[in-house]
Short mmCIF file of C-alpha atoms in Angstrom, two decimals:
data_model
loop_
_atom_site.label_atom_id
_atom_site.label_comp_id
_atom_site.label_asym_id
_atom_site.label_seq_id
_atom_site.Cartn_x
_atom_site.Cartn_y
_atom_site.Cartn_z
CA UNK A 456 55.17 46.87 65.90
CA UNK A 457 51.95 45.05 65.35
CA UNK A 458 50.21 44.79 62.14
CA UNK A 459 46.64 43.64 61.74
CA UNK A 460 44.96 40.80 58.88
CA UNK A 461 41.61 41.40 58.12
CA UNK A 462 40.25 38.15 57.26
CA UNK A 463 37.00 37.87 54.62
CA UNK A 464 34.32 35.53 55.89
CA UNK A 465 33.51 33.38 53.03
CA UNK A 466 30.02 31.25 52.90
CA UNK A 467 30.67 28.03 51.32
CA UNK A 468 27.16 27.12 48.89
CA UNK A 469 25.60 23.68 48.84
CA UNK A 470 26.33 21.91 45.89
CA UNK A 471 23.21 19.79 46.49
CA UNK A 472 19.77 21.95 47.49
CA UNK A 473 17.58 20.71 49.74
CA UNK A 474 14.65 18.50 48.36
CA UNK A 475 11.74 20.91 48.61
CA UNK A 476 13.90 23.51 47.04
CA UNK A 477 14.72 21.11 44.14
CA UNK A 478 10.61 20.60 43.92
CA UNK A 479 9.90 24.34 43.76
CA UNK A 480 12.22 24.70 40.64
CA UNK A 481 10.80 21.82 39.28
CA UNK A 482 7.24 23.19 39.31
CA UNK A 483 8.50 26.58 38.40
CA UNK A 484 9.53 25.16 35.60
CA UNK A 485 6.79 22.97 34.36
CA UNK A 486 4.59 26.69 34.99
CA UNK A 487 7.04 28.27 32.33
CA UNK A 488 6.79 25.45 30.02
CA UNK A 489 3.08 25.94 30.52
CA UNK A 490 3.07 29.58 29.90
CA UNK A 491 4.49 29.12 26.89
CA UNK A 492 2.89 26.51 25.34
CA UNK A 493 -0.43 28.59 25.90
CA UNK A 494 1.48 31.84 24.13
CA UNK A 495 2.49 29.78 21.25
CA UNK A 496 -1.37 28.14 20.92
CA UNK A 497 -2.58 32.13 20.85
CA UNK A 498 0.25 32.86 18.29
CA UNK A 499 -0.98 29.49 16.11
CA UNK A 500 -4.42 30.55 15.81
CA UNK A 501 -3.36 33.65 14.29
CA UNK A 502 -2.46 32.31 11.60
CA UNK A 503 -4.90 29.66 11.34
CA UNK A 504 -7.23 32.52 9.40
CA UNK A 505 -9.77 29.72 7.66
CA UNK A 506 -12.56 27.80 9.60
CA UNK A 507 -14.56 24.93 8.81
CA UNK A 508 -18.30 25.74 7.75
CA UNK A 509 -20.89 23.31 8.27
CA UNK A 510 -24.35 23.56 7.63
CA UNK A 511 -26.88 24.93 10.35
CA UNK A 512 -30.39 24.50 10.53
CA UNK A 513 -32.71 26.40 12.34
CA UNK A 514 -35.98 25.37 13.99
CA UNK A 515 -37.39 21.87 12.45
CA UNK A 516 -34.84 22.16 9.62
CA UNK A 517 -32.68 18.90 8.95
CA UNK A 518 -29.43 18.85 6.98
CA UNK A 519 -29.90 15.91 5.14
CA UNK A 520 -33.42 17.36 3.43
CA UNK A 521 -30.98 20.12 1.59
CA UNK A 522 -30.43 18.57 -2.02
CA UNK A 523 -27.44 19.25 -3.96
CA UNK A 524 -29.41 22.42 -5.73
CA UNK A 525 -30.32 24.01 -2.30
CA UNK A 526 -26.83 24.21 -1.77
CA UNK A 527 -25.15 25.54 -4.94
CA UNK A 528 -28.00 28.61 -4.61
CA UNK A 529 -26.59 29.54 -1.33
CA UNK A 530 -22.71 29.26 -2.36
CA UNK A 531 -20.23 31.74 -3.81
CA UNK A 532 -19.64 31.26 -8.19
CA UNK A 533 -16.10 29.29 -7.41
CA UNK A 534 -17.62 26.39 -5.27
CA UNK A 535 -20.90 26.38 -7.37
CA UNK A 536 -18.75 25.71 -10.29
CA UNK A 537 -17.00 22.79 -8.74
CA UNK A 538 -20.40 20.68 -8.80
CA UNK A 539 -20.82 18.59 -11.74
CA UNK A 540 -21.20 15.26 -13.07
CA UNK A 541 -19.61 13.08 -16.03
CA UNK A 542 -21.85 11.19 -18.15
CA UNK A 543 -19.97 7.82 -19.13
CA UNK A 544 -22.48 5.27 -19.18
CA UNK A 545 -20.36 3.02 -21.51
CA UNK A 546 -17.25 1.97 -19.79
CA UNK A 547 -18.46 1.84 -15.70
CA UNK A 548 -18.70 1.36 -13.23
CA UNK A 549 -15.61 3.93 -12.26
CA UNK A 550 -13.13 3.87 -9.43
CA UNK A 551 -11.66 7.44 -8.45
CA UNK A 552 -8.43 8.54 -6.73
CA UNK A 553 -7.18 12.34 -6.12
CA UNK A 554 -3.81 13.62 -6.02
CA UNK A 555 -2.16 14.58 -2.73
CA UNK A 556 -3.00 18.07 -2.97
CA UNK A 557 -6.44 17.60 -4.34
CA UNK A 558 -5.71 19.55 -8.06
CA UNK A 559 -6.00 16.30 -9.86
CA UNK A 560 -8.32 13.61 -10.71
CA UNK A 561 -7.88 10.10 -12.28
CA UNK A 562 -10.87 8.13 -13.20
CA UNK A 563 -10.77 4.08 -14.37
CA UNK A 564 -14.07 2.35 -15.91
CA UNK A 565 -13.88 -1.33 -15.81
CA UNK A 566 -13.85 -1.47 -19.47
CA UNK A 567 -10.88 0.29 -19.87
CA UNK A 568 -10.84 3.63 -19.89
CA UNK A 569 -8.61 5.86 -18.04
CA UNK A 570 -8.60 9.55 -17.57
CA UNK A 571 -6.56 12.09 -15.63
CA UNK A 572 -7.41 15.73 -15.64
CA UNK A 573 -7.60 18.88 -13.43
CA UNK A 574 -10.98 18.77 -12.35
CA UNK A 575 -11.25 22.28 -11.32
CA UNK A 576 -10.27 23.87 -14.60
CA UNK A 577 -11.60 21.38 -16.73
CA UNK A 578 -7.84 20.77 -18.39
CA UNK A 579 -7.06 16.60 -19.57
CA UNK A 580 -3.55 15.63 -19.10
CA UNK A 581 -4.37 12.05 -20.87
CA UNK A 582 -7.22 9.84 -21.76
CA UNK A 583 -6.61 5.84 -22.34
CA UNK A 584 -8.75 3.15 -23.95
CA UNK A 585 -6.62 -0.07 -22.93
CA UNK A 586 -9.71 -2.28 -24.49
CA UNK A 587 -9.21 -4.50 -20.99
CA UNK A 588 -10.49 -5.02 -17.53
CA UNK A 589 -9.24 -2.10 -15.45
CA UNK A 590 -9.71 -2.96 -11.65
CA UNK A 591 -7.65 0.08 -10.14
CA UNK A 592 -5.96 3.30 -10.58
CA UNK A 593 -3.51 5.31 -8.07
CA UNK A 594 -1.51 8.39 -8.55
CA UNK A 595 1.97 7.92 -7.36
CA UNK A 596 4.13 10.85 -5.70
CA UNK A 597 2.38 13.43 -7.67
CA UNK A 598 0.18 13.80 -10.45
CA UNK A 599 3.70 13.38 -13.57
CA UNK A 600 2.97 9.23 -12.83
CA UNK A 601 0.06 6.85 -11.84
CA UNK A 602 -0.64 3.10 -11.75
CA UNK A 603 -3.52 0.89 -12.81
CA UNK A 604 -3.77 -2.24 -11.91
CA UNK A 605 -5.06 -4.31 -15.36
CA UNK A 606 -6.36 -7.55 -16.26
CA UNK A 607 -3.20 -9.22 -15.68
CA UNK A 608 -0.59 -6.45 -14.76
CA UNK A 609 0.32 -3.51 -13.06
CA UNK A 610 1.46 -0.59 -15.62
CA UNK A 611 2.50 2.86 -14.85
CA UNK A 612 2.04 5.88 -17.43
CA UNK A 613 3.29 9.28 -17.11
CA UNK A 614 1.61 12.63 -17.31
CA UNK A 615 1.33 12.24 -21.10
CA UNK A 616 -0.35 8.50 -21.14
CA UNK A 617 2.55 6.71 -22.06
CA UNK A 618 3.35 3.23 -20.90
CA UNK A 619 6.36 3.31 -18.83
CA UNK A 620 7.11 0.51 -17.12
CA UNK A 621 5.02 -3.32 -16.67
CA UNK A 622 5.35 -4.66 -13.51
CA UNK A 623 5.09 -8.50 -14.12
CA UNK A 624 5.33 -9.17 -10.61
CA UNK A 625 2.46 -8.17 -9.74
CA UNK A 626 -0.32 -11.02 -11.11
CA UNK A 627 -3.51 -10.37 -11.06
CA UNK A 628 -4.36 -7.22 -9.38
CA UNK A 629 -7.08 -5.87 -7.89
CA UNK A 630 -6.48 -3.11 -5.59
CA UNK A 631 -3.54 -0.41 -5.27
CA UNK A 632 -2.30 1.98 -2.55
CA UNK A 633 0.75 4.14 -2.67
CA UNK A 634 2.83 4.78 0.74
CA UNK A 635 4.05 8.59 -0.43
CA UNK A 636 6.80 8.96 2.50
CA UNK A 637 8.14 5.37 1.71
CA UNK A 638 7.99 5.04 -2.25
CA UNK A 639 6.23 2.03 -1.96
CA UNK A 640 3.08 0.62 -4.33
CA UNK A 641 1.55 -1.74 -2.60
CA UNK A 642 -0.80 -4.25 -4.81
CA UNK A 643 -3.09 -7.01 -3.98
CA UNK A 644 -5.48 -9.02 -5.40
CA UNK A 645 -6.82 -12.17 -6.57
CA UNK A 646 -3.53 -14.51 -5.86
CA UNK A 647 -3.61 -13.60 -2.22
CA UNK A 648 -0.82 -11.85 -1.40
CA UNK A 649 0.33 -8.49 -0.65
CA UNK A 650 3.32 -7.12 -2.16
CA UNK A 651 5.14 -3.93 -1.77
CA UNK A 652 7.31 -2.02 -4.96
CA UNK A 653 9.80 0.57 -4.40
CA UNK A 654 9.00 2.78 -7.44
CA UNK A 655 12.28 4.58 -6.46
CA UNK A 656 14.29 1.73 -6.84
CA UNK A 657 12.46 -0.59 -8.95
CA UNK A 658 12.66 -3.48 -6.40
CA UNK A 659 10.00 -5.66 -4.47
CA UNK A 660 10.50 -5.13 -0.96
CA UNK A 661 8.03 -7.04 0.28
CA UNK A 662 6.12 -10.32 -0.94
CA UNK A 663 3.43 -11.56 2.05
CA UNK A 664 1.12 -14.18 1.85
CA UNK A 665 -2.17 -13.70 3.68
CA UNK A 666 -3.54 -17.19 3.19
CA UNK A 667 -6.84 -15.89 3.40
CA UNK A 668 -7.29 -15.99 -0.30
CA UNK A 669 -8.49 -13.10 -2.39
CA UNK A 670 -7.95 -10.13 -0.70
CA UNK A 671 -11.40 -8.18 -0.89
CA UNK A 672 -10.32 -4.94 0.43
CA UNK A 673 -7.29 -2.51 0.75
CA UNK A 674 -6.22 0.80 2.71
CA UNK A 675 -3.63 2.47 4.32
CA UNK A 676 -3.31 4.11 7.28
CA UNK A 677 -1.84 7.39 7.09
CA UNK A 678 -0.77 7.99 10.51
CA UNK A 679 1.91 5.03 10.43
CA UNK A 680 1.80 3.28 6.73
CA UNK A 681 0.47 0.02 7.71
CA UNK A 682 -1.35 -1.67 5.63
CA UNK A 683 -5.16 -3.21 6.30
CA UNK A 684 -6.51 -5.56 4.52
CA UNK A 685 -10.33 -6.81 4.46
CA UNK A 686 -10.95 -10.55 3.43
CA UNK A 687 -13.67 -12.67 2.66
CA UNK A 688 -14.45 -14.38 6.53
CA UNK A 689 -14.75 -10.95 8.12
CA UNK A 690 -11.13 -10.47 9.00
CA UNK A 691 -8.84 -7.41 8.86
CA UNK A 692 -5.33 -7.77 8.80
CA UNK A 693 -2.53 -5.52 9.51
CA UNK A 694 0.67 -5.85 7.44
CA UNK A 695 4.09 -4.06 7.40
CA UNK A 696 6.76 -5.08 4.79
CA UNK A 697 9.45 -6.21 7.38
CA UNK A 698 6.94 -9.33 8.79
CA UNK A 699 5.83 -12.10 7.19
CA UNK A 700 2.94 -12.77 9.66
CA UNK A 701 0.02 -9.95 10.27
CA UNK A 702 0.84 -7.37 12.78
CA UNK A 703 -2.70 -7.66 13.67
CA UNK A 704 -5.65 -9.55 12.76
CA UNK A 705 -9.34 -9.03 14.31
CA UNK A 706 -12.41 -10.25 13.48
CA UNK A 707 -14.15 -6.96 12.55
CA UNK A 708 -17.35 -8.33 10.55
CA UNK A 709 -19.30 -11.51 9.85
CA UNK A 710 -19.20 -11.30 6.05
CA UNK A 711 -16.60 -10.25 3.63
CA UNK A 712 -15.17 -7.05 4.04
CA UNK A 713 -15.84 -4.61 1.18
CA UNK A 714 -14.70 -1.52 2.13
CA UNK A 715 -12.24 0.21 4.85
CA UNK A 716 -11.46 3.71 6.07
CA UNK A 717 -9.09 5.08 8.56
CA UNK A 718 -9.21 8.63 9.53
CA UNK A 719 -6.36 11.29 9.17
CA UNK A 720 -4.10 10.49 13.08
CA UNK A 721 -5.07 6.93 12.74
CA UNK A 722 -6.88 6.52 15.48
CA UNK A 723 -10.73 5.25 14.07
CA UNK A 724 -11.29 2.49 11.13
CA UNK A 725 -14.45 2.65 9.45
CA UNK A 726 -15.07 -0.91 8.23
CA UNK A 727 -18.05 -2.29 6.10
CA UNK A 728 -19.41 -5.72 5.55
CA UNK A 729 -21.35 -7.65 2.94
CA UNK A 730 -24.02 -8.62 5.54
CA UNK A 731 -25.45 -4.74 5.42
CA UNK A 732 -23.38 -3.41 8.65
CA UNK A 733 -21.10 -0.57 9.31
CA UNK A 734 -18.43 -0.85 12.31
CA UNK A 735 -16.70 2.09 13.84
CA UNK A 736 -13.41 0.51 15.63
CA UNK A 737 -11.05 2.44 17.67
CA UNK A 738 -7.36 1.15 16.97
CA UNK A 739 -5.36 2.67 19.67
CA UNK A 740 -7.32 -0.27 21.81
CA UNK A 741 -8.83 -2.61 18.97
CA UNK A 742 -12.08 -2.26 20.65
CA UNK A 743 -15.45 -1.87 18.42
CA UNK A 744 -17.06 1.67 19.54
CA UNK A 745 -20.42 1.66 17.43
CA UNK A 746 -22.50 -0.07 14.77
CA UNK A 747 -24.68 0.74 11.47
CA UNK A 748 -26.94 -0.56 9.54
CA UNK A 749 -27.62 -0.04 5.66
CA UNK A 750 -30.90 -1.31 3.92
CA UNK A 751 -28.55 -2.41 1.17
CA UNK A 752 -24.81 -4.10 0.84
CA UNK A 753 -22.35 -1.05 0.46
CA UNK A 754 -19.73 -0.91 -1.49
CA UNK A 755 -17.38 2.08 -0.68
CA UNK A 756 -16.74 4.27 2.28
CA UNK A 757 -14.12 7.13 3.16
CA UNK A 758 -13.26 9.37 5.90
CA UNK A 759 -12.20 13.34 5.25
CA UNK A 760 -9.82 15.21 6.98
CA UNK A 761 -12.39 16.64 9.18
CA UNK A 762 -13.85 13.49 10.41
CA UNK A 763 -16.63 13.30 7.77
CA UNK A 764 -17.81 9.96 6.99
CA UNK A 765 -19.23 8.88 3.44
CA UNK A 766 -20.95 5.86 2.69
CA UNK A 767 -21.94 4.64 -0.80
CA UNK A 768 -24.54 1.94 -0.80
CA UNK A 769 -26.66 1.46 -3.73
CA UNK A 770 -27.80 4.50 -5.58
CA UNK A 771 -27.55 6.41 -2.25
CA UNK A 772 -24.30 8.46 -0.86
CA UNK A 773 -24.88 9.29 2.69
CA UNK A 774 -22.32 11.25 4.67
CA UNK A 775 -22.21 10.89 8.53
CA UNK A 776 -20.81 13.92 10.95
CA UNK A 777 -19.39 13.18 14.60
CA UNK A 778 -20.17 9.59 14.09
CA UNK A 779 -16.62 9.11 16.06
CA UNK A 780 -18.03 10.89 18.84
CA UNK A 781 -21.57 9.06 19.63
CA UNK A 782 -24.20 7.22 18.10
CA UNK A 783 -26.03 9.35 15.26
CA UNK A 784 -29.39 9.39 14.49
CA UNK A 785 -29.52 11.02 11.18
CA UNK A 786 -26.91 11.52 8.68
CA UNK A 787 -25.41 15.15 7.90
CA UNK A 788 -26.26 14.88 3.93
CA UNK A 789 -27.62 12.45 1.33
CA UNK A 790 -27.67 11.90 -2.50
CA UNK A 791 -29.51 10.14 -4.94
CA UNK A 792 -27.92 8.86 -8.25
CA UNK A 793 -30.50 7.37 -10.26
CA UNK A 794 -30.77 4.21 -12.48
CA UNK A 795 -27.26 3.79 -10.98
CA UNK A 796 -24.99 2.25 -8.33
CA UNK A 797 -22.18 4.06 -6.44
CA UNK A 798 -19.19 2.34 -6.87
CA UNK A 799 -16.01 4.28 -5.23
CA UNK A 800 -16.28 8.09 -3.11
CA UNK A 801 -13.17 10.15 -2.36
CA UNK A 802 -13.23 13.61 -0.56
CA UNK A 803 -10.71 16.02 -2.18
CA UNK A 804 -8.20 16.86 0.46
CA UNK A 805 -8.41 21.07 1.20
CA UNK A 806 -11.68 21.39 -0.55
CA UNK A 807 -15.37 20.62 0.35
CA UNK A 808 -15.97 18.02 -2.03
CA UNK A 809 -16.73 14.57 -2.53
CA UNK A 810 -16.22 12.74 -5.56
CA UNK A 811 -18.26 9.95 -6.65
CA UNK A 812 -17.77 7.46 -9.16
CA UNK A 813 -20.89 5.08 -10.37
CA UNK A 814 -21.78 3.07 -13.08
CA UNK A 815 -22.81 5.76 -15.32
CA UNK A 816 -19.81 8.28 -14.58
CA UNK A 817 -18.89 10.58 -12.14
CA UNK A 818 -20.44 13.35 -10.03
CA UNK A 819 -18.88 16.24 -8.26
CA UNK A 820 -20.52 16.94 -4.78
CA UNK A 821 -20.52 19.69 -2.41
CA UNK A 822 -20.14 18.75 1.29
CA UNK A 823 -19.56 21.64 3.14
CA UNK A 824 -16.82 21.22 6.14
CA UNK A 825 -15.60 18.28 4.73
CA UNK A 826 -12.07 19.71 3.85
CA UNK A 827 -9.05 20.93 6.17
CA UNK A 828 -9.38 24.95 5.66
CA UNK A 829 -5.75 25.30 6.53
CA UNK A 830 -2.87 23.29 5.07
CA UNK A 831 0.94 23.00 5.40
CA UNK A 832 2.38 24.61 1.94
CA UNK A 833 5.69 22.79 2.93
CA UNK A 834 4.28 19.28 3.23
CA UNK A 835 1.14 19.48 0.29
CA UNK A 836 0.24 22.57 -1.33
CA UNK A 837 -2.64 22.47 -3.20
CA UNK A 838 -1.05 25.99 -5.52
CA UNK A 839 2.29 24.61 -6.11
CA UNK A 840 3.89 25.49 -9.26
CA UNK A 841 5.64 23.35 -11.80
CA UNK A 842 9.34 24.43 -10.08
CA UNK A 843 7.83 23.72 -6.54
CA UNK A 844 6.82 20.13 -7.69
CA UNK A 845 10.19 19.61 -9.03
CA UNK A 846 11.99 20.77 -5.86
CA UNK A 847 9.25 19.03 -3.30
CA UNK A 848 9.81 15.23 -5.45
CA UNK A 849 13.49 15.72 -4.98
CA UNK A 850 13.31 16.49 -1.37
CA UNK A 851 10.81 13.83 -0.72
CA UNK A 852 13.19 11.58 -2.61
CA UNK A 853 16.16 12.66 -0.28
CA UNK A 854 14.03 12.18 2.73
CA UNK A 855 12.58 8.84 2.26
CA UNK A 856 11.94 6.48 4.90
CA UNK A 857 12.91 2.87 4.78
CA UNK A 858 10.31 0.29 5.01
CA UNK A 859 12.01 -1.17 7.94
CA UNK A 860 10.37 2.00 9.76
CA UNK A 861 6.95 1.40 9.20
CA UNK A 862 5.42 -0.15 12.93
CA UNK A 863 1.96 0.45 14.65
CA UNK A 864 3.44 3.21 16.68
CA UNK A 865 5.76 5.31 14.38
CA UNK A 866 7.00 7.27 17.83
CA UNK A 867 8.97 4.18 18.70
CA UNK A 868 11.57 4.88 15.94
CA UNK A 869 14.04 6.81 17.15
CA UNK A 870 13.96 5.67 21.15
CA UNK A 871 16.38 3.55 23.03
CA UNK A 872 15.50 -0.02 23.45
CA UNK A 873 15.33 -0.75 26.98
CA UNK A 874 15.82 -4.54 26.63
CA UNK A 875 18.29 -6.66 27.53
CA UNK A 876 20.77 -7.25 24.53
CA UNK A 877 19.00 -10.40 23.86
CA UNK A 878 15.99 -9.57 23.88
CA UNK A 879 15.90 -7.12 21.27
CA UNK A 880 17.99 -9.16 18.50
CA UNK A 881 15.37 -9.46 15.19
CA UNK A 882 14.48 -13.19 13.83
CA UNK A 883 17.74 -13.53 11.56
CA UNK A 884 20.07 -11.88 14.53
CA UNK A 885 18.66 -14.67 16.75
CA UNK A 886 19.18 -17.41 14.40
CA UNK A 887 22.93 -16.48 13.73
CA UNK A 888 23.60 -16.10 17.40
CA UNK A 889 21.88 -19.61 17.80
CA UNK A 890 24.07 -21.27 14.92
CA UNK A 891 27.68 -19.37 16.13
CA UNK A 892 26.68 -21.31 20.00
CA UNK A 893 26.33 -24.28 18.26
CA UNK A 894 29.36 -24.29 15.91
CA UNK A 895 31.48 -22.81 18.97
CA UNK A 896 30.37 -25.79 20.81
CA UNK A 897 31.25 -28.56 18.24
CA UNK A 898 34.63 -27.09 18.02
CA UNK A 899 34.66 -25.85 14.62
CA UNK A 900 35.50 -22.51 13.86
CA UNK A 901 33.60 -19.90 11.64
CA UNK A 902 36.87 -20.34 9.37
CA UNK A 903 35.55 -23.34 8.06
CA UNK A 904 31.63 -21.91 6.91
CA UNK A 905 33.62 -19.71 4.10
CA UNK A 906 36.60 -21.54 3.30
CA UNK A 907 35.73 -23.20 -0.07
CA UNK A 908 36.71 -26.83 -0.21
CA UNK A 909 39.78 -28.14 -2.82
CA UNK A 910 37.76 -29.10 -5.87
CA UNK A 911 39.53 -30.97 -8.55
CA UNK A 912 39.96 -29.78 -12.21
CA UNK A 913 37.82 -31.80 -14.75
CA UNK A 914 40.07 -34.08 -15.99
CA UNK A 915 40.86 -35.96 -13.07
CA UNK A 916 41.19 -39.76 -12.53
CA UNK A 917 37.77 -39.49 -10.59
CA UNK A 918 36.15 -37.97 -13.11
CA UNK A 919 37.57 -40.05 -15.59
CA UNK A 920 36.14 -43.01 -13.90
CA UNK A 921 32.70 -41.27 -13.32
CA UNK A 922 32.39 -40.90 -17.02
CA UNK A 923 33.26 -45.00 -17.94
CA UNK A 924 30.84 -45.93 -15.48
CA UNK A 925 27.99 -43.92 -17.30
CA UNK A 926 28.83 -45.51 -19.77
CA UNK A 927 27.49 -48.91 -18.60
CA UNK A 928 24.41 -47.90 -17.61
CA UNK A 929 21.53 -49.02 -19.73
CA UNK A 930 18.27 -46.74 -19.57
CA UNK A 931 15.36 -46.30 -21.88
CA UNK A 932 16.96 -43.25 -23.53
CA UNK A 933 20.42 -45.17 -24.21
CA UNK A 934 18.17 -48.00 -25.47
CA UNK A 935 16.50 -45.69 -27.78
CA UNK A 936 19.40 -44.24 -28.98
CA UNK A 937 21.37 -47.22 -29.60
CA UNK A 938 18.24 -48.72 -31.76
CA UNK A 939 18.59 -45.51 -33.81
CA UNK A 940 22.29 -45.60 -34.52
CA UNK A 941 21.96 -49.34 -35.84
CA UNK A 942 19.07 -48.27 -38.08
CA UNK A 943 20.97 -45.73 -39.25
CA UNK A 944 24.30 -47.94 -39.96
CA UNK A 945 22.51 -50.76 -41.70
CA UNK A 946 21.19 -47.95 -43.93
CA UNK A 947 24.67 -46.68 -44.75
CA UNK A 948 25.47 -50.16 -45.81
CA UNK A 949 22.82 -50.71 -48.02
CA UNK A 950 23.74 -47.29 -49.81
CA UNK A 951 27.16 -49.05 -50.26
CA UNK A 952 25.99 -52.06 -51.29
CA UNK A 953 23.94 -50.31 -54.70
CA UNK A 954 26.71 -48.15 -55.48
CA UNK A 955 28.80 -51.27 -55.84
CA UNK A 956 26.36 -53.12 -57.34
CA UNK A 957 25.75 -55.82 -54.93
CA UNK A 958 22.96 -57.41 -54.46
CA UNK A 959 21.23 -56.93 -51.10
CA UNK A 960 19.06 -58.90 -48.92
CA UNK A 961 16.11 -59.53 -49.58
CA UNK A 962 13.25 -58.16 -46.90
CA UNK A 963 11.59 -60.75 -44.82
CA UNK A 964 8.70 -59.37 -44.13
CA UNK A 965 7.63 -58.63 -48.10
CA UNK A 966 3.49 -58.30 -46.92
CA UNK A 967 1.97 -57.06 -43.87
CA UNK A 968 1.02 -60.62 -42.77
CA UNK A 969 4.19 -62.11 -42.77
CA UNK A 970 5.03 -60.56 -39.57
CA UNK A 971 2.27 -63.04 -37.86
CA UNK A 972 4.29 -66.02 -39.21
#
């Protein structure tokens, strides 16, 4: 009896596909990723409901011919109310600063007048008359604290105007900057030092000597938190608290660098010099892109979130558009403040407003298209409440970045260093390694460095001998003391003789001429 056995045929799949099949899968994956990015971009556009609005001209019209009065007549009521002037001729010139969300304004006059207020609602928070020279003022993490660079030191005041801290480590400050993600207050001035102060711990993180004399201008790069300092010889240096030498040093201008500005994505830098030139630089490759000339020396320059460039020279304020894309023949807007000189200009975050501080006070100008129309409420919220502000401050403290993470390319942080171990050591680690190798070569152990030698007591025989030897030393001080002791001993003997009615020895020098006998 025979049995039939059915054997099923099985096919063995190749574990490694052929090269052309692998390439097809890679191309399909790239195409899927591309389609997904397109869909996500289309979905994001739905959420961006606001658009940037610029002045559109017709025919022979020029945008720079429109005055502020013409713009106020053609905008809505809420925007028109943001155009105002503050007449403060007794305390100028004024420097200004806005909070990160753009709600509060801080002004400081050279003669000691400091005020913080909500510029949109017109509510004054605090006003100070410090009765001494004030060079600069800067908001810290929010509008609750602000730092003021006074005549000799830096002081920190709270929301109500009370003095909270006196930072006497910052000598002769004239410039201030604040790094919000690192909680670092940066100061520079006449001393030639750039100092980093951690306001969350109260410690000095770095004191960097520029060796280029007084610092003329100071600005931070918002993209990588690198400090850029302008000097009197026309150089601009890039600084990080983890290095004692500048990261980059460029010869930007021929004269002293009066003002520096960096755009939001950290790609372009504008530098104004005392030789009446404005230089546009590409920071990615450190190359000069363009140059402009002003009739007189400019004092300030600033860049908005949308790329508009404001320049303050003499009594004029000039706003340029698309200056990073190519050379522009005519400005976008102009404004004249008669009988005054512009000291500082700052664009308001998320608003089409430009703040101007000058010798006679402050002016708020409407610049259509200057503000970012869409904001991230989880990052900076212009409409935050008190509870949201407190929660955001705690969150920022928990996610505070370390000063060592400030580099030219922040994308390097978190990546794998593929260099060899001995090549990626820091200077301190390299020095310790060389010392260990030297000690190993000499035959010494590391234990000898840390074991303290035996110290004899204070009453040892050697110390007694040294004390006796000191008595034999004849110095000017010992001779003076010996003379005084001899004089006191003689006076005590004379007093004792008088009490016992013993005739004292007659003074040999009775007259002034007896000393010459």
